[in-house]
Each structure stands twice: as C-alpha cells, then as structure tokens.
Coordinates of C-alpha atoms in Angstrom, one line a residue:
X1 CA 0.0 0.0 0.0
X2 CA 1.3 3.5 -1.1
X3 CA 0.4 6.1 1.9
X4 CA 1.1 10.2 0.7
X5 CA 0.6 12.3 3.7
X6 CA -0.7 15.3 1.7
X7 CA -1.5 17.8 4.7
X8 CA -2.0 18.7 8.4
X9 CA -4.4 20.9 10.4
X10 CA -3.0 21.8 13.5
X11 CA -5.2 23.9 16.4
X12 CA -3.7 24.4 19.8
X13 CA -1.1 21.8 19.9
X14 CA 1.9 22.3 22.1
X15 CA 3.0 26.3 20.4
X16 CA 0.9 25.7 17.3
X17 CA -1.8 28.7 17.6
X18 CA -5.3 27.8 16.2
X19 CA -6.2 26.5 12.5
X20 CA -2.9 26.1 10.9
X21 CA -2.3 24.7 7.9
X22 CA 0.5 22.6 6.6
X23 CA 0.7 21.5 3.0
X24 CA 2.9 18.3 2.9
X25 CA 5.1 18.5 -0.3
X26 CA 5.9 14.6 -1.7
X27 CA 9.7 13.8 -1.2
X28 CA 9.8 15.4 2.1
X29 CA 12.9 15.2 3.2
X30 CA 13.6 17.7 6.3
X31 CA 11.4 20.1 8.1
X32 CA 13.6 23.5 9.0
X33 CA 12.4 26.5 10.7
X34 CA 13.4 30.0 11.5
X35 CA 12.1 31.8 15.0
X36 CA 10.5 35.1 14.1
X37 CA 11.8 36.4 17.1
X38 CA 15.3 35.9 17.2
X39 CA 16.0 34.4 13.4
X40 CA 17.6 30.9 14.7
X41 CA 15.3 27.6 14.6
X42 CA 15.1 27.2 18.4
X43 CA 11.1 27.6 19.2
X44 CA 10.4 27.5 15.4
X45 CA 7.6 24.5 15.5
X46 CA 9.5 21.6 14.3
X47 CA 9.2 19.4 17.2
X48 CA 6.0 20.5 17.6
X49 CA 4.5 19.6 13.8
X50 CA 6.2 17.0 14.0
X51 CA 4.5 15.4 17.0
X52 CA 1.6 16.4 15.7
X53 CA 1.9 14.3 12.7
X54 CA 2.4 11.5 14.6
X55 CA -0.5 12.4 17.4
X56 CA -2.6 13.0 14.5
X57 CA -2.5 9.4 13.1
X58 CA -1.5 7.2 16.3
X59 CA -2.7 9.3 19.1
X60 CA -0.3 10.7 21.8
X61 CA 0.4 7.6 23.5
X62 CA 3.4 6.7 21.0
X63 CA 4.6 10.4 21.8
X64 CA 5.6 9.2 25.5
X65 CA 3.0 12.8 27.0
X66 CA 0.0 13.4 28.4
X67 CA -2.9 14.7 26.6
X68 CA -2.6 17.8 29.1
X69 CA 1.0 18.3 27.5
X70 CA 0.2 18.7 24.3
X71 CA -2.0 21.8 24.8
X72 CA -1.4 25.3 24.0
X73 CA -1.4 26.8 27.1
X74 CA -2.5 30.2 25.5
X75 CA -5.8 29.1 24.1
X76 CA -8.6 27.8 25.9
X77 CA -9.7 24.9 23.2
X78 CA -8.8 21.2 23.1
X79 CA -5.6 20.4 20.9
X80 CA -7.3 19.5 17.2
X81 CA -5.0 17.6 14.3
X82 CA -6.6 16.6 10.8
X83 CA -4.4 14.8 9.0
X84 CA -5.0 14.2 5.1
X85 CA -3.8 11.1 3.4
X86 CA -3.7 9.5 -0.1
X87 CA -4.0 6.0 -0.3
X88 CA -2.4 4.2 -3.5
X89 CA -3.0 7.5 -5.5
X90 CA -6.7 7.1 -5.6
X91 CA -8.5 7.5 -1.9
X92 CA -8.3 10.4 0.2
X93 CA -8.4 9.2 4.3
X94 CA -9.3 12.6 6.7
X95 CA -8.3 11.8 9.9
X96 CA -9.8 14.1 12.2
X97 CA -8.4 13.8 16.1
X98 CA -9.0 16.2 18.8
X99 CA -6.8 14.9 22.0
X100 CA -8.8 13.5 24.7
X101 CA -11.6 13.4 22.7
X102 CA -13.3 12.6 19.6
X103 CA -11.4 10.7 16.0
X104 CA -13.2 10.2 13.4
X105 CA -11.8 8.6 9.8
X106 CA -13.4 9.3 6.6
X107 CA -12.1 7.5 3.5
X108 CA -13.2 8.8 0.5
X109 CA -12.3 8.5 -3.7
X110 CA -10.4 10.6 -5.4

C-alpha cells in the first residue's frame, strides 16, 4: 500500500496557535524553521509539527506525553489535528483527532 501524507491541520497543539495549515510536499525530506523572534530555529515549531503528525494518526500515546502536555497553554480549546492522506493514488483518508476526545476517519475517492 502506497500512503502520501498530503497535509496537516494543527489547532492548539503544544506552540501551534489555532487552525494552521500545513501542505505536505511529496519527497519530504527535512522540516527546517526560522524563529521570528530571534531568526535561529530554536522555538520555530519543528518538534511541535512534528509530533503532531504522529499524534494525529497514532494518538499521543506513541509520543511518550500526556494529553494535558500537548496543549497550548494560550488558548482555551482542546488540541485538534486533521491529518489528510492518499492511499495508492486514488482514496483520500481525513483523519480528524481532537486529543482526549473525539477521532473520526473518513475514507473517500479521489
């Protein structure tokens, strides 16, 4: 089975802010980030989209954290992560996963 992870919607997860979106280019090699603030990559969101990914599809348990953890202390909503897939180049999977909550799956065609 061929998987393409094609995107991720991130709200209030660790010091992702609410609704953003991450296009997944295919081939992706490296994620790299540059702090606003100061210009170097510390505090840029790697670790924290990349957790997500994998909280988005397995849950946090494989992230070794508590649900509590994981959420944006800033914003008063449940961490939210939809992850978009392609499966063999023809269905679209949505999984939708709010920690501590709801997932729901929705496999669709092309």
């Amino acid at each position: 089975m061929n998987i393409n992870l094609d995107e991720v919607v991130i709200s209030g997860f660790q010091n992702i802010a609410e609704d953003q979106s991450i296009p997944i280019d295919p081939g992706l090699k490296a994620i790299i980030g540059k702090n606003e603030d100061d210009g170097y990559s510390n505090g840029s969101g790697k670790s924290s989209l990349a957790k997500a990914m994998i909280a988005g599809i397995c849950g946090t348990e494989f992230l070794d954290v508590t649900n509590k953890e994981v959420k944006n202390r800033h914003l008063d909503i449940s961490p939210k992560i939809v992850t978009k897939l392609t499966l063999n180049n023809v269905n679209k999977l949505i999984i939708n996963r709010v920690i501590g909550g709801s997932l729901v799956c929705i496999v669709t065609g092309k």
